[in-house]
PDB file of C-alpha atoms and ligand atoms in Angstrom:
ATOM      1  CA  MET A 251     -44.235-185.584-178.520  1.00  0.00           C
ATOM      2  CA  SER A 252     -45.058-189.213-178.666  1.00  0.00           C
ATOM      3  CA  ALA A 253     -42.568-191.143-179.924  1.00  0.00           C
ATOM      4  CA  ASP A 254     -44.671-194.086-181.184  1.00  0.00           C
ATOM      5  CA  ARG A 255     -42.202-197.066-182.783  1.00  0.00           C
ATOM      6  CA  THR A 256     -44.698-197.478-185.730  1.00  0.00           C
ATOM      7  CA  ALA A 257     -44.636-194.258-186.877  1.00  0.00           C
ATOM      8  CA  LEU A 258     -41.067-193.455-186.411  1.00  0.00           C
ATOM      9  CA  LEU A 259     -40.694-196.655-188.569  1.00  0.00           C
ATOM     10  CA  GLU A 260     -43.260-195.512-191.156  1.00  0.00           C
ATOM     11  CA  LEU A 261     -41.495-192.574-191.476  1.00  0.00           C
ATOM     12  CA  ALA A 262     -38.091-193.736-191.712  1.00  0.00           C
ATOM     13  CA  SER A 263     -39.265-196.151-194.245  1.00  0.00           C
ATOM     14  CA  ALA A 264     -41.045-193.528-196.244  1.00  0.00           C
ATOM     15  CA  LEU A 265     -37.761-191.164-196.140  1.00  0.00           C
ATOM     16  CA  ALA A 266     -35.712-193.938-196.848  1.00  0.00           C
ATOM     17  CA  VAL A 267     -37.393-195.068-199.789  1.00  0.00           C
ATOM     18  CA  GLU A 268     -38.085-191.134-201.288  1.00  0.00           C
ATOM     19  CA  ALA A 269     -34.052-190.946-200.842  1.00  0.00           C
ATOM     20  CA  GLY A 270     -33.126-193.891-201.884  1.00  0.00           C
ATOM     21  CA  GLU A 271     -35.313-192.625-205.708  1.00  0.00           C
ATOM     22  CA  VAL A 272     -33.485-189.561-205.392  1.00  0.00           C
ATOM     23  CA  ILE A 273     -30.126-191.057-205.399  1.00  0.00           C
ATOM     24  CA  THR A 274     -31.004-193.303-208.152  1.00  0.00           C
ATOM     25  CA  ASP A 275     -32.225-190.433-210.189  1.00  0.00           C
ATOM     26  CA  MET A 276     -29.300-188.088-209.483  1.00  0.00           C
ATOM     27  CA  ARG A 277     -26.456-190.880-210.187  1.00  0.00           C
ATOM     28  CA  ASP A 278     -25.456-190.261-213.819  1.00  0.00           C
ATOM     29  CA  GLU A 279     -24.778-186.254-212.710  1.00  0.00           C
ATOM     30  CA  ALA A 280     -23.770-186.954-209.250  1.00  0.00           C
ATOM     31  CA  VAL A 281     -20.919-189.712-209.825  1.00  0.00           C
ATOM     32  CA  ALA A 282     -19.360-187.387-212.631  1.00  0.00           C
ATOM     33  CA  SER A 283     -17.989-185.024-210.163  1.00  0.00           C
ATOM     34  CA  PRO A 284     -17.128-186.721-206.564  1.00  0.00           C
ATOM     35  CA  ASP A 285     -15.230-184.979-203.891  1.00  0.00           C
ATOM     36  CA  THR A 286     -13.696-186.574-201.074  1.00  0.00           C
ATOM     37  CA  LYS A 287     -13.757-186.525-197.375  1.00  0.00           C
ATOM     38  CA  SER A 288     -11.646-187.784-194.849  1.00  0.00           C
ATOM     39  CA  SER A 289      -8.997-189.455-196.949  1.00  0.00           C
ATOM     40  CA  PRO A 290      -8.022-189.746-200.944  1.00  0.00           C
ATOM     41  CA  THR A 291     -10.609-192.909-201.182  1.00  0.00           C
ATOM     42  CA  ASP A 292     -13.787-191.546-199.002  1.00  0.00           C
ATOM     43  CA  PRO A 293     -16.203-190.332-201.784  1.00  0.00           C
ATOM     44  CA  VAL A 294     -18.942-188.359-201.155  1.00  0.00           C
ATOM     45  CA  THR A 295     -21.426-186.918-204.000  1.00  0.00           C
ATOM     46  CA  ALA A 296     -23.912-184.285-204.601  1.00  0.00           C
ATOM     47  CA  ALA A 297     -26.107-186.966-204.337  1.00  0.00           C
ATOM     48  CA  ASP A 298     -25.163-187.525-201.031  1.00  0.00           C
ATOM     49  CA  ARG A 299     -25.871-184.034-199.732  1.00  0.00           C
ATOM     50  CA  LYS A 300     -29.273-184.186-201.690  1.00  0.00           C
ATOM     51  CA  ALA A 301     -30.281-187.129-200.267  1.00  0.00           C
ATOM     52  CA  GLU A 302     -29.567-186.266-196.512  1.00  0.00           C
ATOM     53  CA  GLN A 303     -31.366-182.887-196.895  1.00  0.00           C
ATOM     54  CA  ILE A 304     -34.599-184.579-197.731  1.00  0.00           C
ATOM     55  CA  ILE A 305     -34.393-186.765-194.944  1.00  0.00           C
ATOM     56  CA  VAL A 306     -33.602-184.281-192.490  1.00  0.00           C
ATOM     57  CA  ASP A 307     -36.359-181.836-194.282  1.00  0.00           C
ATOM     58  CA  GLY A 308     -38.634-184.788-194.021  1.00  0.00           C
ATOM     59  CA  ILE A 309     -38.282-185.881-190.458  1.00  0.00           C
ATOM     60  CA  LEU A 310     -38.202-181.589-189.083  1.00  0.00           C
ATOM     61  CA  ALA A 311     -41.489-181.390-191.389  1.00  0.00           C
ATOM     62  CA  LYS A 312     -43.135-184.030-188.901  1.00  0.00           C
ATOM     63  CA  ARG A 313     -40.935-183.634-186.048  1.00  0.00           C
ATOM     64  CA  PRO A 314     -39.387-180.314-185.507  1.00  0.00           C
ATOM     65  CA  ASP A 315     -37.772-181.042-182.106  1.00  0.00           C
ATOM     66  CA  ASP A 316     -36.135-184.368-182.882  1.00  0.00           C
ATOM     67  CA  GLY A 317     -32.018-184.353-182.447  1.00  0.00           C
ATOM     68  CA  ILE A 318     -30.675-185.818-185.861  1.00  0.00           C
ATOM     69  CA  VAL A 319     -26.948-187.100-186.876  1.00  0.00           C
ATOM     70  CA  GLY A 320     -26.301-187.287-190.273  1.00  0.00           C
ATOM     71  CA  GLU A 321     -23.134-188.600-192.358  1.00  0.00           C
ATOM     72  CA  GLU A 322     -22.866-185.470-194.443  1.00  0.00           C
ATOM     73  CA  GLY A 323     -22.687-182.946-191.409  1.00  0.00           C
ATOM     74  CA  THR A 324     -26.479-182.953-189.794  1.00  0.00           C
ATOM     75  CA  ASP A 325     -25.275-182.567-186.246  1.00  0.00           C
ATOM     76  CA  ARG A 326     -29.178-181.200-184.295  1.00  0.00           C
ATOM     77  CA  THR A 327     -29.689-181.383-180.720  1.00  0.00           C
ATOM     78  CA  GLY A 328     -33.217-182.378-179.593  1.00  0.00           C
ATOM     79  CA  THR A 329     -35.637-182.005-177.140  1.00  0.00           C
ATOM     80  CA  THR A 330     -38.186-184.610-177.477  1.00  0.00           C
ATOM     81  CA  GLY A 331     -35.877-187.670-176.435  1.00  0.00           C
ATOM     82  CA  VAL A 332     -36.048-188.758-179.862  1.00  0.00           C
ATOM     83  CA  ASP A 333     -32.621-188.612-182.210  1.00  0.00           C
ATOM     84  CA  TRP A 334     -32.116-189.896-185.773  1.00  0.00           C
ATOM     85  CA  TYR A 335     -29.387-191.309-187.158  1.00  0.00           C
ATOM     86  CA  ILE A 336     -29.101-191.489-191.028  1.00  0.00           C
ATOM     87  CA  ASP A 337     -26.904-192.070-193.653  1.00  0.00           C
ATOM     88  CA  PRO A 338     -28.223-191.014-197.135  1.00  0.00           C
ATOM     89  CA  ILE A 339     -25.814-193.227-198.975  1.00  0.00           C
ATOM     90  CA  ASP A 340     -24.138-196.165-197.178  1.00  0.00           C
ATOM     91  CA  GLY A 341     -21.944-197.981-199.612  1.00  0.00           C
ATOM     92  CA  THR A 342     -20.749-194.589-202.030  1.00  0.00           C
ATOM     93  CA  THR A 343     -17.637-196.419-203.266  1.00  0.00           C
ATOM     94  CA  ASN A 344     -20.163-198.621-204.485  1.00  0.00           C
ATOM     95  CA  TYR A 345     -22.484-196.086-205.865  1.00  0.00           C
ATOM     96  CA  LEU A 346     -19.651-194.409-207.911  1.00  0.00           C
ATOM     97  CA  TYR A 347     -18.694-197.275-209.818  1.00  0.00           C
ATOM     98  CA  GLY A 348     -22.364-198.651-210.371  1.00  0.00           C
ATOM     99  CA  ILE A 349     -21.703-201.752-207.978  1.00  0.00           C
ATOM    100  CA  PRO A 350     -25.604-202.524-207.005  1.00  0.00           C
ATOM    101  CA  ALA A 351     -24.825-202.464-203.213  1.00  0.00           C
ATOM    102  CA  TYR A 352     -25.352-199.263-201.777  1.00  0.00           C
ATOM    103  CA  SER A 353     -28.438-198.261-199.518  1.00  0.00           C
ATOM    104  CA  VAL A 354     -30.036-195.607-197.472  1.00  0.00           C
ATOM    105  CA  SER A 355     -29.914-196.017-193.813  1.00  0.00           C
ATOM    106  CA  ILE A 356     -32.437-194.226-191.366  1.00  0.00           C
ATOM    107  CA  ALA A 357     -32.383-195.509-187.531  1.00  0.00           C
ATOM    108  CA  ALA A 358     -34.653-193.463-184.786  1.00  0.00           C
ATOM    109  CA  ALA A 359     -33.590-193.820-181.217  1.00  0.00           C
ATOM    110  CA  VAL A 360     -35.582-193.225-177.930  1.00  0.00           C
ATOM    111  CA  ASP A 361     -33.871-192.047-175.255  1.00  0.00           C
ATOM    112  CA  GLY A 362     -30.261-193.370-176.232  1.00  0.00           C
ATOM    113  CA  ALA A 363     -31.992-196.460-177.423  1.00  0.00           C
ATOM    114  CA  VAL A 364     -32.642-197.520-181.353  1.00  0.00           C
ATOM    115  CA  VAL A 365     -36.384-198.827-181.460  1.00  0.00           C
ATOM    116  CA  ALA A 366     -36.852-198.479-185.301  1.00  0.00           C
ATOM    117  CA  GLY A 367     -34.620-198.525-188.158  1.00  0.00           C
ATOM    118  CA  ALA A 368     -35.049-198.761-192.298  1.00  0.00           C
ATOM    119  CA  VAL A 369     -32.342-199.984-194.652  1.00  0.00           C
ATOM    120  CA  TYR A 370     -33.418-199.373-198.406  1.00  0.00           C
ATOM    121  CA  ASN A 371     -31.396-200.728-201.832  1.00  0.00           C
ATOM    122  CA  PRO A 372     -32.955-198.693-204.400  1.00  0.00           C
ATOM    123  CA  VAL A 373     -31.001-200.754-206.978  1.00  0.00           C
ATOM    124  CA  SER A 374     -32.571-204.186-205.520  1.00  0.00           C
ATOM    125  CA  ASN A 375     -35.682-202.482-204.076  1.00  0.00           C
ATOM    126  CA  GLU A 376     -35.469-204.210-201.135  1.00  0.00           C
ATOM    127  CA  LEU A 377     -36.650-202.184-198.288  1.00  0.00           C
ATOM    128  CA  PHE A 378     -35.438-204.176-194.639  1.00  0.00           C
ATOM    129  CA  THR A 379     -37.037-202.688-191.345  1.00  0.00           C
ATOM    130  CA  ALA A 380     -37.259-203.568-187.749  1.00  0.00           C
ATOM    131  CA  LYS A 381     -38.859-202.068-184.478  1.00  0.00           C
ATOM    132  CA  ARG A 382     -37.652-203.351-181.191  1.00  0.00           C
ATOM    133  CA  ASP A 383     -39.498-206.033-180.327  1.00  0.00           C
ATOM    134  CA  GLY A 384     -41.272-206.120-183.244  1.00  0.00           C
ATOM    135  CA  GLY A 385     -39.358-208.531-185.570  1.00  0.00           C
ATOM    136  CA  ALA A 386     -37.598-207.863-188.860  1.00  0.00           C
ATOM    137  CA  HIS A 387     -39.179-207.663-192.242  1.00  0.00           C
ATOM    138  CA  LEU A 388     -38.168-207.231-195.936  1.00  0.00           C
ATOM    139  CA  ALA A 389     -40.072-205.645-198.651  1.00  0.00           C
ATOM    140  CA  ILE A 390     -39.556-206.035-202.025  1.00  0.00           C
ATOM    141  CA  GLY A 391     -40.916-204.004-204.800  1.00  0.00           C
ATOM    142  CA  GLU A 392     -43.287-201.235-204.612  1.00  0.00           C
ATOM    143  CA  SER A 393     -45.772-202.462-201.766  1.00  0.00           C
ATOM    144  CA  GLY A 394     -44.811-202.914-198.127  1.00  0.00           C
ATOM    145  CA  ALA A 395     -47.755-205.671-198.272  1.00  0.00           C
ATOM    146  CA  THR A 396     -45.471-207.642-199.503  1.00  0.00           C
ATOM    147  CA  ALA A 397     -43.097-207.513-196.656  1.00  0.00           C
ATOM    148  CA  LYS A 398     -42.043-210.933-195.072  1.00  0.00           C
ATOM    149  CA  SER A 399     -40.528-211.882-191.776  1.00  0.00           C
ATOM    150  CA  ILE A 400     -36.732-212.277-191.930  1.00  0.00           C
ATOM    151  CA  ARG A 401     -34.555-214.683-189.609  1.00  0.00           C
ATOM    152  CA  VAL A 402     -30.707-215.012-189.253  1.00  0.00           C
ATOM    153  CA  SER A 403     -28.963-218.684-190.530  1.00  0.00           C
ATOM    154  CA  SER A 404     -28.577-221.167-188.043  1.00  0.00           C
ATOM    155  CA  PRO A 405     -24.763-222.363-188.577  1.00  0.00           C
ATOM    156  CA  ASP A 406     -23.186-224.401-185.947  1.00  0.00           C
ATOM    157  CA  ALA A 407     -19.273-223.688-186.680  1.00  0.00           C
ATOM    158  CA  VAL A 408     -17.233-220.728-187.592  1.00  0.00           C
ATOM    159  CA  ALA A 409     -15.063-223.016-189.978  1.00  0.00           C
ATOM    160  CA  SER A 410     -18.148-223.517-192.151  1.00  0.00           C
ATOM    161  CA  SER A 411     -19.540-219.970-191.908  1.00  0.00           C
ATOM    162  CA  LEU A 412     -19.852-216.992-194.604  1.00  0.00           C
ATOM    163  CA  VAL A 413     -18.778-214.009-192.677  1.00  0.00           C
ATOM    164  CA  ALA A 414     -18.753-210.486-193.978  1.00  0.00           C
ATOM    165  CA  THR A 415     -16.689-207.687-193.023  1.00  0.00           C
ATOM    166  CA  GLY A 416     -15.248-204.015-194.045  1.00  0.00           C
ATOM    167  CA  PHE A 417     -12.518-202.028-193.999  1.00  0.00           C
ATOM    168  CA  GLY A 418     -12.000-198.322-192.658  1.00  0.00           C
ATOM    169  CA  TYR A 419     -10.960-195.185-195.282  1.00  0.00           C
ATOM    170  CA  ARG A 420      -7.212-194.916-194.080  1.00  0.00           C
ATOM    171  CA  SER A 421      -4.381-196.723-194.374  1.00  0.00           C
ATOM    172  CA  GLU A 422      -3.061-197.488-190.936  1.00  0.00           C
ATOM    173  CA  ARG A 423      -6.513-198.539-189.975  1.00  0.00           C
ATOM    174  CA  ARG A 424      -6.667-200.798-192.912  1.00  0.00           C
ATOM    175  CA  ARG A 425      -3.075-202.399-192.414  1.00  0.00           C
ATOM    176  CA  ARG A 426      -4.660-203.709-189.147  1.00  0.00           C
ATOM    177  CA  GLN A 427      -7.871-204.678-190.625  1.00  0.00           C
ATOM    178  CA  ALA A 428      -5.940-206.472-193.135  1.00  0.00           C
ATOM    179  CA  GLU A 429      -4.062-208.343-190.410  1.00  0.00           C
ATOM    180  CA  VAL A 430      -7.023-209.691-189.031  1.00  0.00           C
ATOM    181  CA  MET A 431      -8.543-210.963-191.910  1.00  0.00           C
ATOM    182  CA  ALA A 432      -5.641-212.705-193.092  1.00  0.00           C
ATOM    183  CA  ALA A 433      -5.618-214.512-189.826  1.00  0.00           C
ATOM    184  CA  LEU A 434      -8.989-215.467-190.165  1.00  0.00           C
ATOM    185  CA  LEU A 435      -9.506-216.547-193.925  1.00  0.00           C
ATOM    186  CA  PRO A 436      -8.290-220.095-193.112  1.00  0.00           C
ATOM    187  CA  GLY A 437     -10.485-221.064-190.591  1.00  0.00           C
ATOM    188  CA  ILE A 438     -13.693-219.854-192.200  1.00  0.00           C
ATOM    189  CA  ARG A 439     -15.822-220.988-195.248  1.00  0.00           C
ATOM    190  CA  ASP A 440     -14.818-217.603-196.909  1.00  0.00           C
ATOM    191  CA  ILE A 441     -15.355-214.016-196.542  1.00  0.00           C
ATOM    192  CA  ARG A 442     -17.419-211.248-198.323  1.00  0.00           C
ATOM    193  CA  ARG A 443     -17.007-207.232-198.632  1.00  0.00           C
ATOM    194  CA  PHE A 444     -20.136-206.304-199.982  1.00  0.00           C
ATOM    195  CA  GLY A 445     -18.947-202.499-198.905  1.00  0.00           C
ATOM    196  CA  SER A 446     -22.034-200.879-197.232  1.00  0.00           C
ATOM    197  CA  ALA A 447     -22.170-202.076-193.417  1.00  0.00           C
ATOM    198  CA  ALA A 448     -26.090-201.458-192.969  1.00  0.00           C
ATOM    199  CA  LEU A 449     -26.585-204.047-195.988  1.00  0.00           C
ATOM    200  CA  ASP A 450     -24.039-206.146-194.297  1.00  0.00           C
ATOM    201  CA  LEU A 451     -25.908-206.096-191.106  1.00  0.00           C
ATOM    202  CA  CYS A 452     -29.459-206.689-193.344  1.00  0.00           C
ATOM    203  CA  ALA A 453     -27.300-209.921-194.948  1.00  0.00           C
ATOM    204  CA  VAL A 454     -26.842-211.239-191.382  1.00  0.00           C
ATOM    205  CA  ALA A 455     -30.521-210.551-190.675  1.00  0.00           C
ATOM    206  CA  CYS A 456     -31.814-212.333-193.639  1.00  0.00           C
ATOM    207  CA  GLY A 457     -29.214-215.199-193.561  1.00  0.00           C
ATOM    208  CA  ARG A 458     -27.365-214.251-196.785  1.00  0.00           C
ATOM    209  CA  VAL A 459     -24.282-214.477-194.291  1.00  0.00           C
ATOM    210  CA  ASP A 460     -23.399-216.030-191.326  1.00  0.00           C
ATOM    211  CA  ALA A 461     -21.753-212.949-189.688  1.00  0.00           C
ATOM    212  CA  TYR A 462     -20.262-209.518-190.205  1.00  0.00           C
ATOM    213  CA  PHE A 463     -17.691-207.702-188.251  1.00  0.00           C
ATOM    214  CA  GLU A 464     -15.889-204.352-188.619  1.00  0.00           C
ATOM    215  CA  ALA A 465     -13.729-201.851-186.394  1.00  0.00           C
ATOM    216  CA  GLY A 466     -14.252-198.238-186.866  1.00  0.00           C
ATOM    217  CA  LEU A 467     -17.840-197.715-187.793  1.00  0.00           C
ATOM    218  CA  ASN A 468     -19.921-194.574-187.860  1.00  0.00           C
ATOM    219  CA  THR A 469     -23.312-194.607-185.633  1.00  0.00           C
ATOM    220  CA  TRP A 470     -25.079-193.839-188.729  1.00  0.00           C
ATOM    221  CA  ASP A 471     -23.115-196.725-190.535  1.00  0.00           C
ATOM    222  CA  TYR A 472     -24.537-199.272-187.929  1.00  0.00           C
ATOM    223  CA  SER A 473     -27.445-198.116-186.295  1.00  0.00           C
ATOM    224  CA  ALA A 474     -30.421-199.239-188.468  1.00  0.00           C
ATOM    225  CA  GLY A 475     -28.967-202.605-189.772  1.00  0.00           C
ATOM    226  CA  ALA A 476     -27.985-203.409-186.138  1.00  0.00           C
ATOM    227  CA  LEU A 477     -31.578-203.050-184.891  1.00  0.00           C
ATOM    228  CA  ILE A 478     -32.574-205.406-188.052  1.00  0.00           C
ATOM    229  CA  ALA A 479     -29.941-208.167-187.351  1.00  0.00           C
ATOM    230  CA  THR A 480     -31.104-208.526-183.580  1.00  0.00           C
ATOM    231  CA  GLU A 481     -34.449-208.552-184.684  1.00  0.00           C
ATOM    232  CA  ALA A 482     -34.083-211.113-186.895  1.00  0.00           C
ATOM    233  CA  GLY A 483     -32.414-213.205-184.214  1.00  0.00           C
ATOM    234  CA  ALA A 484     -28.521-211.965-184.635  1.00  0.00           C
ATOM    235  CA  ARG A 485     -26.553-211.717-181.553  1.00  0.00           C
ATOM    236  CA  CYS A 486     -24.881-207.960-181.982  1.00  0.00           C
ATOM    237  CA  HIS A 487     -22.336-206.356-179.584  1.00  0.00           C
ATOM    238  CA  ASP A 488     -18.758-204.961-179.314  1.00  0.00           C
ATOM    239  CA  LEU A 489     -16.212-207.653-177.778  1.00  0.00           C
ATOM    240  CA  ARG A 490     -15.992-206.476-174.317  1.00  0.00           C
ATOM    241  CA  GLY A 491     -19.498-207.405-173.512  1.00  0.00           C
ATOM    242  CA  GLY A 492     -21.226-204.443-174.368  1.00  0.00           C
ATOM    243  CA  GLU A 493     -23.488-203.325-177.233  1.00  0.00           C
ATOM    244  CA  PRO A 494     -22.330-202.522-180.379  1.00  0.00           C
ATOM    245  CA  THR A 495     -19.804-199.036-180.735  1.00  0.00           C
ATOM    246  CA  THR A 496     -18.102-197.153-183.248  1.00  0.00           C
ATOM    247  CA  HIS A 497     -15.271-198.547-181.793  1.00  0.00           C
ATOM    248  CA  PHE A 498     -16.450-202.345-183.069  1.00  0.00           C
ATOM    249  CA  LEU A 499     -19.329-204.372-183.568  1.00  0.00           C
ATOM    250  CA  VAL A 500     -19.917-208.077-184.191  1.00  0.00           C
ATOM    251  CA  ALA A 501     -23.498-209.596-185.605  1.00  0.00           C
ATOM    252  CA  THR A 502     -23.498-212.830-185.674  1.00  0.00           C
ATOM    253  CA  ALA A 503     -26.146-215.989-186.225  1.00  0.00           C
ATOM    254  CA  PRO A 504     -26.482-217.206-182.334  1.00  0.00           C
ATOM    255  CA  GLY A 505     -24.951-220.785-183.213  1.00  0.00           C
ATOM    256  CA  ILE A 506     -21.459-218.920-183.603  1.00  0.00           C
ATOM    257  CA  ASP A 507     -21.293-216.028-181.577  1.00  0.00           C
ATOM    258  CA  SER A 508     -19.344-217.336-178.848  1.00  0.00           C
ATOM    259  CA  GLU A 509     -16.663-218.839-180.821  1.00  0.00           C
ATOM    260  CA  LEU A 510     -16.590-216.708-183.729  1.00  0.00           C
ATOM    261  CA  SER A 511     -16.142-213.570-180.565  1.00  0.00           C
ATOM    262  CA  GLY A 512     -13.171-215.358-179.041  1.00  0.00           C
ATOM    263  CA  LEU A 513     -11.745-215.800-182.171  1.00  0.00           C
ATOM    264  CA  LEU A 514     -11.530-211.708-182.903  1.00  0.00           C
ATOM    265  CA  ARG A 515     -10.765-210.815-179.181  1.00  0.00           C
ATOM    266  CA  ASP A 516      -7.788-213.458-179.340  1.00  0.00           C
ATOM    267  CA  LEU A 517      -6.977-211.289-182.643  1.00  0.00           C
ATOM    268  CA  ALA A 518      -7.798-208.281-181.063  1.00  0.00           C
ATOM    269  CA  ALA A 519      -9.695-207.147-183.778  1.00  0.00           C
ATOM    270  CA  ASP A 520     -11.061-204.298-181.680  1.00  0.00           C
ATOM    271  CA  ASP A 521      -7.618-202.377-181.526  1.00  0.00           C
ATOM    272  CA  LEU A 522      -7.458-200.192-184.189  1.00  0.00           C
ATOM    273  CA  PRO A 523      -5.047-197.278-184.579  1.00  0.00           C
ATOM    274  CA  ASP A 524      -6.584-193.953-183.861  1.00  0.00           C
TER     275      ASP A 524
HETATM  276  C1  LIG B 645     -18.608-197.360-195.747  1.00  0.00           C
HETATM  277  C2  LIG B 645     -19.700-198.564-195.741  1.00  0.00           C
HETATM  278  C3  LIG B 645     -18.187-199.824-195.830  1.00  0.00           C
HETATM  279  C4  LIG B 645     -17.608-199.679-194.286  1.00  0.00           C
HETATM  280  C5  LIG B 645     -17.238-198.649-194.272  1.00  0.00           C
HETATM  281  C6  LIG B 645     -18.137-197.243-194.260  1.00  0.00           C
HETATM  282  P1  LIG B 645     -19.912-194.904-196.793  1.00  0.00           P
HETATM  283  O1  LIG B 645     -19.722-195.899-195.563  1.00  0.00           O
HETATM  284  O2  LIG B 645     -20.411-198.924-195.061  1.00  0.00           O
HETATM  285  O3  LIG B 645     -19.255-200.932-195.910  1.00  0.00           O
HETATM  286  O4  LIG B 645     -16.527-200.791-194.703  1.00  0.00           O
HETATM  287  O5  LIG B 645     -16.588-198.451-192.739  1.00  0.00           O
HETATM  288  O6  LIG B 645     -17.419-196.214-193.652  1.00  0.00           O
HETATM  289  O7  LIG B 645     -18.488-193.954-196.476  1.00  0.00           O
HETATM  290  O8  LIG B 645     -20.025-195.558-198.008  1.00  0.00           O
HETATM  291  O9  LIG B 645     -21.037-194.505-195.999  1.00  0.00           O
END
């Protein structure tokens, strides 16, 4: 089966918007009775599960033999070389509280390399997209026709940079992440913690922040956003010279990459307890 990047991106984008509309419609009912997952503060709702089902069904209707990994438990091995990473609601805590910063995140990888990604914020109606070697775009409103090309910011020093980050759900990890944050904060413009890794990466992509880093993400949190940030000109990697991993990810405007990465390395920001 063909793995045309444009077709993969169109499918990812359409399903992200469809799932986004469903989670919006379901919100009142879904937030009334949330469950928890990895810790008492890690929420999941009926809307997360419903949106994942819609996305999985939509992928399989068009591409029945692809692999799919989803936050709410989907784990299908495919035979086509195409794998999908889906987060039906990235930022479920924000969804629960009605903070308008949550998203649907869908990425498609071919032979292990992410080639298409879509991140949709249903509250702001912003759809961020990228395909590998095709640049990154932001469409606001109903029509993809209004999509504009996006680029990272151009800071030249960490001291004047706005840096986003996030924290895991387990308290022993948060303690370590807080130590890193406390050490970094005096030397930067300010910190932002928006609460959706996918949107954080899109914020780097369109220059709303200068950098974002986090340890301990899952592939569904960052796969689409990391491609969007990279295609918008960001440097996106771990702290050991490799691709971003579930261990650590930093995405920065190029002008501060080496300085910020050096600081994070000195702080052993990727050294999280299991
Ligand atoms: C979380 C968000 C958050 C990040 C956490 C993620 P979820 O995803 O992306 O910003 O700091 O590490 O787990 O649980 O809302 O899908």
